[in-house]
CSV table of C-alpha atoms in Angstrom, one decimal:
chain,number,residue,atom,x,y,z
S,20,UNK,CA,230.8,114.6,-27.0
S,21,UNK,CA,234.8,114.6,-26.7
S,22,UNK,CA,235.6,117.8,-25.4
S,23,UNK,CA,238.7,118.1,-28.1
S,24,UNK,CA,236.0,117.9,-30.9
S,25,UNK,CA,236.2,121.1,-33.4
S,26,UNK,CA,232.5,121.8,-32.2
S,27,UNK,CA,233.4,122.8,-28.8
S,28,UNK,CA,235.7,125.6,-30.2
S,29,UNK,CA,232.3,126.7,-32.5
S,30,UNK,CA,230.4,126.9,-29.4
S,31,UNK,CA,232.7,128.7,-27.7
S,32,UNK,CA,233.0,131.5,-30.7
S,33,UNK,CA,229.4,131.5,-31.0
S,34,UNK,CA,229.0,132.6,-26.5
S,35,UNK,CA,231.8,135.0,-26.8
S,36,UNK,CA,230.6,136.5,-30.2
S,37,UNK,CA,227.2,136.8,-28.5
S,38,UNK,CA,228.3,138.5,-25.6
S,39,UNK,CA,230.1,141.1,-27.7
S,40,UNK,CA,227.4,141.7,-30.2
S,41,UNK,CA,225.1,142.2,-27.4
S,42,UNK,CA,227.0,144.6,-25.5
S,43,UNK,CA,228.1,147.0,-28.9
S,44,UNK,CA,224.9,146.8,-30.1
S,45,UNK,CA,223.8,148.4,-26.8
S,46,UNK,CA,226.4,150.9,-27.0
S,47,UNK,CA,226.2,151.7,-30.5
S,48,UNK,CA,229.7,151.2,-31.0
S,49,UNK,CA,230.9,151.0,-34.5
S,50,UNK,CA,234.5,151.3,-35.6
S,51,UNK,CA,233.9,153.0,-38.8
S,52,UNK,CA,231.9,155.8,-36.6
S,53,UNK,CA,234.2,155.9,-34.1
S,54,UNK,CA,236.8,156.8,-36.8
S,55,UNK,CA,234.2,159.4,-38.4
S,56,UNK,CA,234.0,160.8,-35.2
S,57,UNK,CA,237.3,161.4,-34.8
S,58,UNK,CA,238.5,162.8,-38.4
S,59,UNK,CA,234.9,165.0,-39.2
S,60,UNK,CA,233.7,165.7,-36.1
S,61,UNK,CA,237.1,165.5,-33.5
S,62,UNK,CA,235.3,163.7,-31.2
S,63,UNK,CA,237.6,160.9,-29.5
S,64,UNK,CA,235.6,159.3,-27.4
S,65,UNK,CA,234.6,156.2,-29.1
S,66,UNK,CA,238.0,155.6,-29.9
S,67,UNK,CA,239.3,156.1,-26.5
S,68,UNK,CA,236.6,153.0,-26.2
S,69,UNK,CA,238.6,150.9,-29.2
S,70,UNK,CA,241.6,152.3,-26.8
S,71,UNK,CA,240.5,150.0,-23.9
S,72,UNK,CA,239.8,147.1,-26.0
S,73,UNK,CA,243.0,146.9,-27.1
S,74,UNK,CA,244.9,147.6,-24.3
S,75,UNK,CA,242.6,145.0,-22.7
S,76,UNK,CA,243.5,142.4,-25.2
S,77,UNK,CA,247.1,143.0,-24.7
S,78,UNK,CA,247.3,142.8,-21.2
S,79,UNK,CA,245.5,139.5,-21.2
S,80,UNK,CA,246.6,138.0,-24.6
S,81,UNK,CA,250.4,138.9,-23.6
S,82,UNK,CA,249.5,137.2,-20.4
S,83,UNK,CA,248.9,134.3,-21.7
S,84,UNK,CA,252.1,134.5,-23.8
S,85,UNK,CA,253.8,135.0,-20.9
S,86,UNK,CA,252.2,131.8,-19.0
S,87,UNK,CA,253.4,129.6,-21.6
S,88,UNK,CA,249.6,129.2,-22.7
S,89,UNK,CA,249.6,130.8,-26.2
S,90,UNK,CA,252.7,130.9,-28.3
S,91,UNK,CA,252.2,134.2,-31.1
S,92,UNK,CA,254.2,132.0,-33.6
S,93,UNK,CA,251.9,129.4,-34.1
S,94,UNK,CA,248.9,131.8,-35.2
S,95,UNK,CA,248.7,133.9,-38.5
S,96,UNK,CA,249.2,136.7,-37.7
S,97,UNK,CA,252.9,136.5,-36.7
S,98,UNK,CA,254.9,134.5,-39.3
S,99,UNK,CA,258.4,135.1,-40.4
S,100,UNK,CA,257.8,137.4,-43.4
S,101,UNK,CA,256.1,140.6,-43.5
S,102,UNK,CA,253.9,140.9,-46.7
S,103,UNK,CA,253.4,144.7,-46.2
S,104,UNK,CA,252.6,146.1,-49.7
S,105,UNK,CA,249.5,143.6,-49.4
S,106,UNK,CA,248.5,144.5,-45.6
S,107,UNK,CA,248.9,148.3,-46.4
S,108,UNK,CA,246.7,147.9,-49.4
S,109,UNK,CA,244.7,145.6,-48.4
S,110,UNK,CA,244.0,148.1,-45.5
S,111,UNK,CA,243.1,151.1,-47.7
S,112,UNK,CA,240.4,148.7,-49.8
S,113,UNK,CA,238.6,147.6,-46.5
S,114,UNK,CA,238.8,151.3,-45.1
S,115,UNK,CA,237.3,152.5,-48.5
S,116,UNK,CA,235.0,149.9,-48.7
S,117,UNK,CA,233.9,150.4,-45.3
S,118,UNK,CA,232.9,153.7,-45.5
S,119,UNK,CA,230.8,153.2,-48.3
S,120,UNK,CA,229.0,150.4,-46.3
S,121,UNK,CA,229.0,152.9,-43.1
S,122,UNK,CA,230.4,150.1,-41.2
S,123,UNK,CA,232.8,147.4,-41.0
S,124,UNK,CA,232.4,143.6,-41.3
S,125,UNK,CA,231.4,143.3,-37.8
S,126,UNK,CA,229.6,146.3,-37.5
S,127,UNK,CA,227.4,144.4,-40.4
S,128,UNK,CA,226.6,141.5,-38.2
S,129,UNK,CA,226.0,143.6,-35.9
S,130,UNK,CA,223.1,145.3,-37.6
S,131,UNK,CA,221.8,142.1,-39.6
S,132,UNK,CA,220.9,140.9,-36.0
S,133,UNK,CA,219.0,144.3,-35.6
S,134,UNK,CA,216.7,143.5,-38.9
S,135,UNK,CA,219.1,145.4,-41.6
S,136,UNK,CA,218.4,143.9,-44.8
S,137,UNK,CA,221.3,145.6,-46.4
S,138,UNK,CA,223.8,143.8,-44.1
S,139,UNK,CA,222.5,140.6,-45.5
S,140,UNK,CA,222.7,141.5,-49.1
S,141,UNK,CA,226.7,143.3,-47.8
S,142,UNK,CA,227.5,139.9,-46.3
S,143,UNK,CA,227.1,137.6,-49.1
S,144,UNK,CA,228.9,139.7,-51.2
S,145,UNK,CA,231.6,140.6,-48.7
S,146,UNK,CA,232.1,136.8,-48.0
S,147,UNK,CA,232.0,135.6,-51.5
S,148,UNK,CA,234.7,138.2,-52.6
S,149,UNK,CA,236.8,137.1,-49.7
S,150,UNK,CA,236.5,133.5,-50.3
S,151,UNK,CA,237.6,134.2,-53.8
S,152,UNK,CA,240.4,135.9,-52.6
S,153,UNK,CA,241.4,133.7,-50.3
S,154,UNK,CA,241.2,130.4,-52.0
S,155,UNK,CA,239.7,130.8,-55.4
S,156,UNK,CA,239.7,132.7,-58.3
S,157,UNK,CA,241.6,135.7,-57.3
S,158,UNK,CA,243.9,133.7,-54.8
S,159,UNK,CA,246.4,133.8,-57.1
S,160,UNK,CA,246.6,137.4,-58.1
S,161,UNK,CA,247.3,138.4,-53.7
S,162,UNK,CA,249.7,135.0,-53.9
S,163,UNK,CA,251.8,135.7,-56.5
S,164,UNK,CA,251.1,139.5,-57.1
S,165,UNK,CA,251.0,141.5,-53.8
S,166,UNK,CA,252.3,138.9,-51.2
S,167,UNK,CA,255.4,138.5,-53.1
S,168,UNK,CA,256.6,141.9,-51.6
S,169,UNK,CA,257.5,140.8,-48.4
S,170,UNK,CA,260.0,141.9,-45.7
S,171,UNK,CA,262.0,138.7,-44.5
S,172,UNK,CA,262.9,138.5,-41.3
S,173,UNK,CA,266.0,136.9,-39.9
S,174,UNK,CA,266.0,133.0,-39.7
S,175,UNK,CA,264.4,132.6,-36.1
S,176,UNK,CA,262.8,135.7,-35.6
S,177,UNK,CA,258.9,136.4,-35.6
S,178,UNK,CA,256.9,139.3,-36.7
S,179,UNK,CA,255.9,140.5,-33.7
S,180,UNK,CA,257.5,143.4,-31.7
S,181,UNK,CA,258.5,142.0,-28.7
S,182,UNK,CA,260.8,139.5,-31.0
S,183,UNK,CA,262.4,141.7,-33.1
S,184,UNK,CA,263.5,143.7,-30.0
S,185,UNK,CA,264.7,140.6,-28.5
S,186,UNK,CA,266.9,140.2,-31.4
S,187,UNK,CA,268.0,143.5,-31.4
S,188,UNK,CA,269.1,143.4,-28.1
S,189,UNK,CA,269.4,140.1,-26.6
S,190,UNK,CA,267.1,141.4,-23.6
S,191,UNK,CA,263.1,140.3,-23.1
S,192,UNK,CA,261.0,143.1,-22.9
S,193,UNK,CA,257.9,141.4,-23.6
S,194,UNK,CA,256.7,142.1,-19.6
S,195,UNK,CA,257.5,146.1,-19.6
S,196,UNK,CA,256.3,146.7,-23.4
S,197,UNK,CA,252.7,144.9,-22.6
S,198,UNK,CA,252.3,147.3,-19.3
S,199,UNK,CA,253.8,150.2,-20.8
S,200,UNK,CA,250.8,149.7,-24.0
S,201,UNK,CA,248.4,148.4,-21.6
S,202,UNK,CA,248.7,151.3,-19.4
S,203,UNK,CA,248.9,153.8,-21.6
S,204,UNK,CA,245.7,152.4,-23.9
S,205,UNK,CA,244.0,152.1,-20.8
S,206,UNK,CA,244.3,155.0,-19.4
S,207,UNK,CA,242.6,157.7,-21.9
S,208,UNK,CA,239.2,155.7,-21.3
S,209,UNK,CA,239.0,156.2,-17.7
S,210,UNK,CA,240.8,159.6,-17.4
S,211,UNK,CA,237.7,160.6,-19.6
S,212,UNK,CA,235.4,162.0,-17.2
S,213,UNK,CA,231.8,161.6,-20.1
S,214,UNK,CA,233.4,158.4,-20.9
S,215,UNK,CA,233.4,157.3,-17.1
S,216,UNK,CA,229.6,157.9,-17.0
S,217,UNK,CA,229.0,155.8,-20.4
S,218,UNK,CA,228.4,152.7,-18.8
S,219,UNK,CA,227.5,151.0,-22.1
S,220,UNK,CA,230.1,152.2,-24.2
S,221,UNK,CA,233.3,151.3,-21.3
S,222,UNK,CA,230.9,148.1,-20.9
S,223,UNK,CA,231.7,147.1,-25.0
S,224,UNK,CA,235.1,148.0,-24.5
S,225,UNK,CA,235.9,145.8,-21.8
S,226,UNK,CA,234.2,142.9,-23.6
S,227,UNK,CA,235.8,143.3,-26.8
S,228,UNK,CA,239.2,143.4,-24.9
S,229,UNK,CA,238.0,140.4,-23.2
S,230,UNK,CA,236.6,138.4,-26.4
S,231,UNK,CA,240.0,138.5,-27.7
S,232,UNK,CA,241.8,137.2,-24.6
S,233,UNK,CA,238.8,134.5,-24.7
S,234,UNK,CA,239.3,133.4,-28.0
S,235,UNK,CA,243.0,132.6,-27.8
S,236,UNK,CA,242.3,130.8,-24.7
S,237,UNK,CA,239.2,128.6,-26.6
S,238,UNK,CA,241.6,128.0,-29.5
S,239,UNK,CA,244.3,126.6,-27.2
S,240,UNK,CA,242.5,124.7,-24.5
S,241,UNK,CA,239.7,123.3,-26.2
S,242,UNK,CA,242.0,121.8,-29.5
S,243,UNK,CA,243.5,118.3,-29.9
S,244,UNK,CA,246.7,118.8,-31.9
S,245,UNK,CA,246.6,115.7,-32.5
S,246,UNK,CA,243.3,115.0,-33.4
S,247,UNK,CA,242.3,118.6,-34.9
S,248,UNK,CA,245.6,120.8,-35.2
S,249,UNK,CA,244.5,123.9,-36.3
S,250,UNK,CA,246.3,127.6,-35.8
S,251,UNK,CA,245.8,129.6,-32.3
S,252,UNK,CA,242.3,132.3,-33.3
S,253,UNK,CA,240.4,135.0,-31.9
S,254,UNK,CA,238.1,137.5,-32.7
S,255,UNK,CA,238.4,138.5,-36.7
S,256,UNK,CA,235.4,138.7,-39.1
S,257,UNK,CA,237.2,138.8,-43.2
S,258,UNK,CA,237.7,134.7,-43.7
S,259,UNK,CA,235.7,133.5,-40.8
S,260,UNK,CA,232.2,135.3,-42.5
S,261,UNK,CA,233.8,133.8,-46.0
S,262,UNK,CA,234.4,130.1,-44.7
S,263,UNK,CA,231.1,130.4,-42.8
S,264,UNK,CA,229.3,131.2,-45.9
S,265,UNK,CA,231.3,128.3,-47.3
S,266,UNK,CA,230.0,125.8,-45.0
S,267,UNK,CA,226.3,127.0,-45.0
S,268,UNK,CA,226.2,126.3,-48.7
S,269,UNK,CA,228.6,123.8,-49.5
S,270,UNK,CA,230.6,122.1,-46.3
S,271,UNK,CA,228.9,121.9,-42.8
S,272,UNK,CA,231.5,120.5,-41.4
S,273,UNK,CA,234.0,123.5,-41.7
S,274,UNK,CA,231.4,125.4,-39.6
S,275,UNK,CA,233.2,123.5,-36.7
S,276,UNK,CA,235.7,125.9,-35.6
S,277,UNK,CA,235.9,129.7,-33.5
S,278,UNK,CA,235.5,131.8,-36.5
S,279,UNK,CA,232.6,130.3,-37.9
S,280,UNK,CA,230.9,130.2,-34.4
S,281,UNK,CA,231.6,133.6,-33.5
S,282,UNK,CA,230.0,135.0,-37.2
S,283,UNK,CA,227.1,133.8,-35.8
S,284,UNK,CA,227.1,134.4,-32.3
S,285,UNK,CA,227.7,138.3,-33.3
S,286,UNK,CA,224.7,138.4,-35.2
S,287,UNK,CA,222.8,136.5,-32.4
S,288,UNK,CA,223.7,138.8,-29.4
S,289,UNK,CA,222.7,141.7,-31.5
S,290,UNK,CA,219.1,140.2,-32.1
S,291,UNK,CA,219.0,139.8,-28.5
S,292,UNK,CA,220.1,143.3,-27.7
S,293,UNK,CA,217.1,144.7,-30.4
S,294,UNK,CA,214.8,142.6,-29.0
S,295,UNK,CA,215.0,143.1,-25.4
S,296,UNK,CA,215.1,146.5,-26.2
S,297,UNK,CA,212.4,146.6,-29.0
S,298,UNK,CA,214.8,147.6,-31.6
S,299,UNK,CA,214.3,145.3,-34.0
S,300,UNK,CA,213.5,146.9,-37.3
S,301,UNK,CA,213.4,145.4,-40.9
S,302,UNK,CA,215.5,147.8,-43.3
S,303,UNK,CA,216.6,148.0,-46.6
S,304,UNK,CA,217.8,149.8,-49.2
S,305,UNK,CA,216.4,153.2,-50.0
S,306,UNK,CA,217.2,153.4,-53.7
S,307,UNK,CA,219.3,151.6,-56.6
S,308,UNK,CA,221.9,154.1,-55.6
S,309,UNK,CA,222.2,153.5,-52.3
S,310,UNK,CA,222.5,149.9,-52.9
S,311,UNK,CA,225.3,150.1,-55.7
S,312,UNK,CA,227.0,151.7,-53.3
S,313,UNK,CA,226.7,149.2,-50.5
S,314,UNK,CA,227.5,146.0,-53.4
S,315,UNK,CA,230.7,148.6,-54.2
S,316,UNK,CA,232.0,148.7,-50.1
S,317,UNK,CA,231.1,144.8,-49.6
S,318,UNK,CA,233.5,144.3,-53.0
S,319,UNK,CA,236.4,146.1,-51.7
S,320,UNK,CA,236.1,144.8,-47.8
S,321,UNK,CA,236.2,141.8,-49.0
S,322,UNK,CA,239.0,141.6,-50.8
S,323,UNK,CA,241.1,144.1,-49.1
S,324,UNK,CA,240.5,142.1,-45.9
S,325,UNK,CA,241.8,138.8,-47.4
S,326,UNK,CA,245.2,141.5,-48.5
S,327,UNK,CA,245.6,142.9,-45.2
S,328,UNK,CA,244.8,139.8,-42.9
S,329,UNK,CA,242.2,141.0,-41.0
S,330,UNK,CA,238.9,143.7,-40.2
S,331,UNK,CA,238.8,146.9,-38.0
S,332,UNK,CA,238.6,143.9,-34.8
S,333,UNK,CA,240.7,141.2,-36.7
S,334,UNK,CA,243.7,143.6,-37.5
S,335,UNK,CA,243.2,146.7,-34.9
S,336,UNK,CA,242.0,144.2,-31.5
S,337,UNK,CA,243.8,140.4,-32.2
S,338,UNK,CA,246.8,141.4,-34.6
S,339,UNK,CA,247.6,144.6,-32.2
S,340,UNK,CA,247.1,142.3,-28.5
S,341,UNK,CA,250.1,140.2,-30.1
S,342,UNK,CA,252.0,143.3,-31.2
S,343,UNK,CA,251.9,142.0,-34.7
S,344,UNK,CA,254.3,144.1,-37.0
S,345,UNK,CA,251.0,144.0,-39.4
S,346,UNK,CA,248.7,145.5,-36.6
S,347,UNK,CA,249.6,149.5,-37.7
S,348,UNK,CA,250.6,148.8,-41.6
S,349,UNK,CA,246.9,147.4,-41.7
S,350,UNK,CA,245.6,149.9,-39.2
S,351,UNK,CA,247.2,152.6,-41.0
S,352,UNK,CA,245.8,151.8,-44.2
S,353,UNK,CA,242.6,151.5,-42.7
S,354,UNK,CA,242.3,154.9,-41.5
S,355,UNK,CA,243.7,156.3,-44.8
S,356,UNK,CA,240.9,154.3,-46.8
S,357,UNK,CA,238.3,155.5,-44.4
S,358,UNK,CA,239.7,159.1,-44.5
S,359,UNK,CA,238.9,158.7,-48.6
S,360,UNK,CA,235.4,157.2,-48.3
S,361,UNK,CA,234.3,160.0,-46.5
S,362,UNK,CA,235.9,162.3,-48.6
S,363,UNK,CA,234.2,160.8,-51.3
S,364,UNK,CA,230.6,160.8,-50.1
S,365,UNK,CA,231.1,164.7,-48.4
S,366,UNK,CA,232.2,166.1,-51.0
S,367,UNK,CA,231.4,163.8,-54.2
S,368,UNK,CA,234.6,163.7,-55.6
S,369,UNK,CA,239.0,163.6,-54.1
S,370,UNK,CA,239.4,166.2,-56.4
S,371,UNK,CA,236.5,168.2,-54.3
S,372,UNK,CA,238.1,167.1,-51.1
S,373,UNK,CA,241.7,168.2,-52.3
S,374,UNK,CA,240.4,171.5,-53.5
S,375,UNK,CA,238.6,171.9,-49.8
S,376,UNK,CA,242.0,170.9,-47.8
S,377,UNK,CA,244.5,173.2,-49.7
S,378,UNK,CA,241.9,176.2,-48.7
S,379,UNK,CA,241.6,175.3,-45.6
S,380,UNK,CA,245.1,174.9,-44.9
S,381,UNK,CA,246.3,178.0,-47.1
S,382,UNK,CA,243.4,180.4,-46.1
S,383,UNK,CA,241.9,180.2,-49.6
S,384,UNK,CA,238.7,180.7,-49.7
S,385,UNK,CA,236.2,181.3,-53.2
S,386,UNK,CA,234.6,185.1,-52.9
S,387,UNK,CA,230.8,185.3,-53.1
């Protein structure tokens, strides 16, 4: 087989999505919990983990810029307008979404590999929703609603940080900005002393770090531009789980690319991980209640994905290693959603979680 053909990329996403899915699965890292750690329980530790993946990815991805080998223009995430009423969104839909689910899009395929029959049910929604999004049905609401509110930038210059200071002041400072970030993402992890000891949570880190660099490289080594020109891609799980669900049913063919492979690599390393640790379980839902509110969470993922360009990996690992001005709109929006989700389910209502905040913050407090 011509090592330019689109199914080399595909096998390539599906080894580096199984290596990842194996080694989260065996830490039990989750994006969505590291996030509820952090906001409910002020526990930063699994964060300090997403921390070291993406100071990981930056080093290398930035690297690679650098080297000539990956140019950020030529991918999606850095373009020359800045659609942030979409991506900010977009951002609070997946985060609410996601916590209704309990986890993200990956976090999904990560437990469908474990035997979670929810995650299945969560996926064809999730990637139906996006697909509509993307290219049918609701395609032209994002188009010509949301994405028309757009920041242009000047003729020439990308969205992506290192470009806009460029323009600002004539100087590169591409080299110091990626260790300056790298460092200081970096850093927290190790500096942590529990963290240090975790050897399967720093483990996950470093390969989702690495999965990112990895994918960029697969996208640009292993593509004919001639033959197959196709956009610069790494790790991201919104369209790829749509197109994938695309190609199962309709077009095989589109199967042939990173994202697709990946999809179901993730799920793949995670069924590893179960069984070689006899983990595998069958699951599903517990109730009609439970499972409205998993069909609710895979609705708005997978729309507010599509808006915002990317998941919890997609948005806060590939878009933030290429310093994407969409990395913290998205990321932002993200954590706001999240923030609201668990609001939601604590304290069944915002009103409830209003009413708690302004006690808390005024000393109010309801007598006995």
């Amino acid at each position: 087989m011509d090592v330019s053909s689109p199914w080399w990329t595909a096998l390539a996403g599906l080894a580096v999505g199984g290596v990842v899915g194996f080694a989260v699965f065996r830490a039990r890292l989750c994006t969505f919990g590291a996030l509820e750690d952090a906001m409910v329980g002020h526990d930063w530790r699994r964060m300090k983990v997403f921390a070291l993946a993406l100071g990981l990815a930056v080093l290398g991805t930035q690297a690679l810029t650098m080297a000539g080998i990956l140019s950020p223009d030529r991918t999606n995430y850095v373009t020359t307008a800045l659609p942030w009423l979409g991506i900010l969104t977009g951002g609070v839909l997946f985060g609410l979404g996601m916590a209704l689910v309990g986890t993200c899009a990956f976090g999904s395929l990560v437990r469908l590999g474990s035997g979670d029959l929810r995650s299945l049910v969560v996926l064809l929604v999730f990637g139906a929703v996006a697909y509509a999004t993307l290219r049918g049905i609701f395609a032209g609401i994002r188009v010509d609603g949301l994405e028309r509110v757009a920041l242009l930038l000047p003729a020439g210059t990308a969205s992506d940080l290192p470009s806009i200071m460029g323009r600002l002041t004539g100087h590169d400072f591409r080299g110091i900005l990626t260790a300056v970030a790298g460092v200081a993402l970096v850093a927290p992890a190790f500096a942590d002393r529990r963290l240090r000891r975790a050897g399967r949570l720093m483990t996950a880190g470093v390969m989702l770090g690495l999965g990112v660099v990895a994918g960029w490289l697969a996208t640009t080594w292993l593509v004919d531009e001639f033959a197959h020109p196709m956009a610069p891609q790494s790790l991201t799980f919104v369209s790829p789980v749509a197109r994938a669900l695309f190609g199962v049913l309709f077009e095989p063919t589109s199967l042939a690319e990173f994202g697709a492979g990946s999809v179901f690599g993730v799920a793949l390393g995670a069924f590893a991980a179960a069984r070689l640790a006899d983990e595998f379980r069958w699951e599903a839902f517990d109730d009609p209640r439970e499972m409205k509110r998993h069909l609710l969470g895979a609705v708005l993922m997978g729309s507010g994905g599509i808006l915002c360009g990317g998941c919890t990996i997609g948005q806060g690992l590939t878009a933030g290693s290429l310093f994407a001005l969409s990395w913290p709109l998205a990321v932002a929006g993200m954590a706001v959603g999240a923030r609201l989700g668990i609001a939601l389910l604590m304290e069944g209502s915002l009103t409830g979680f209003v009413r708690q905040s302004v006690a808390g913050r005024f000393g109010f407090h309801n007598k006995p």
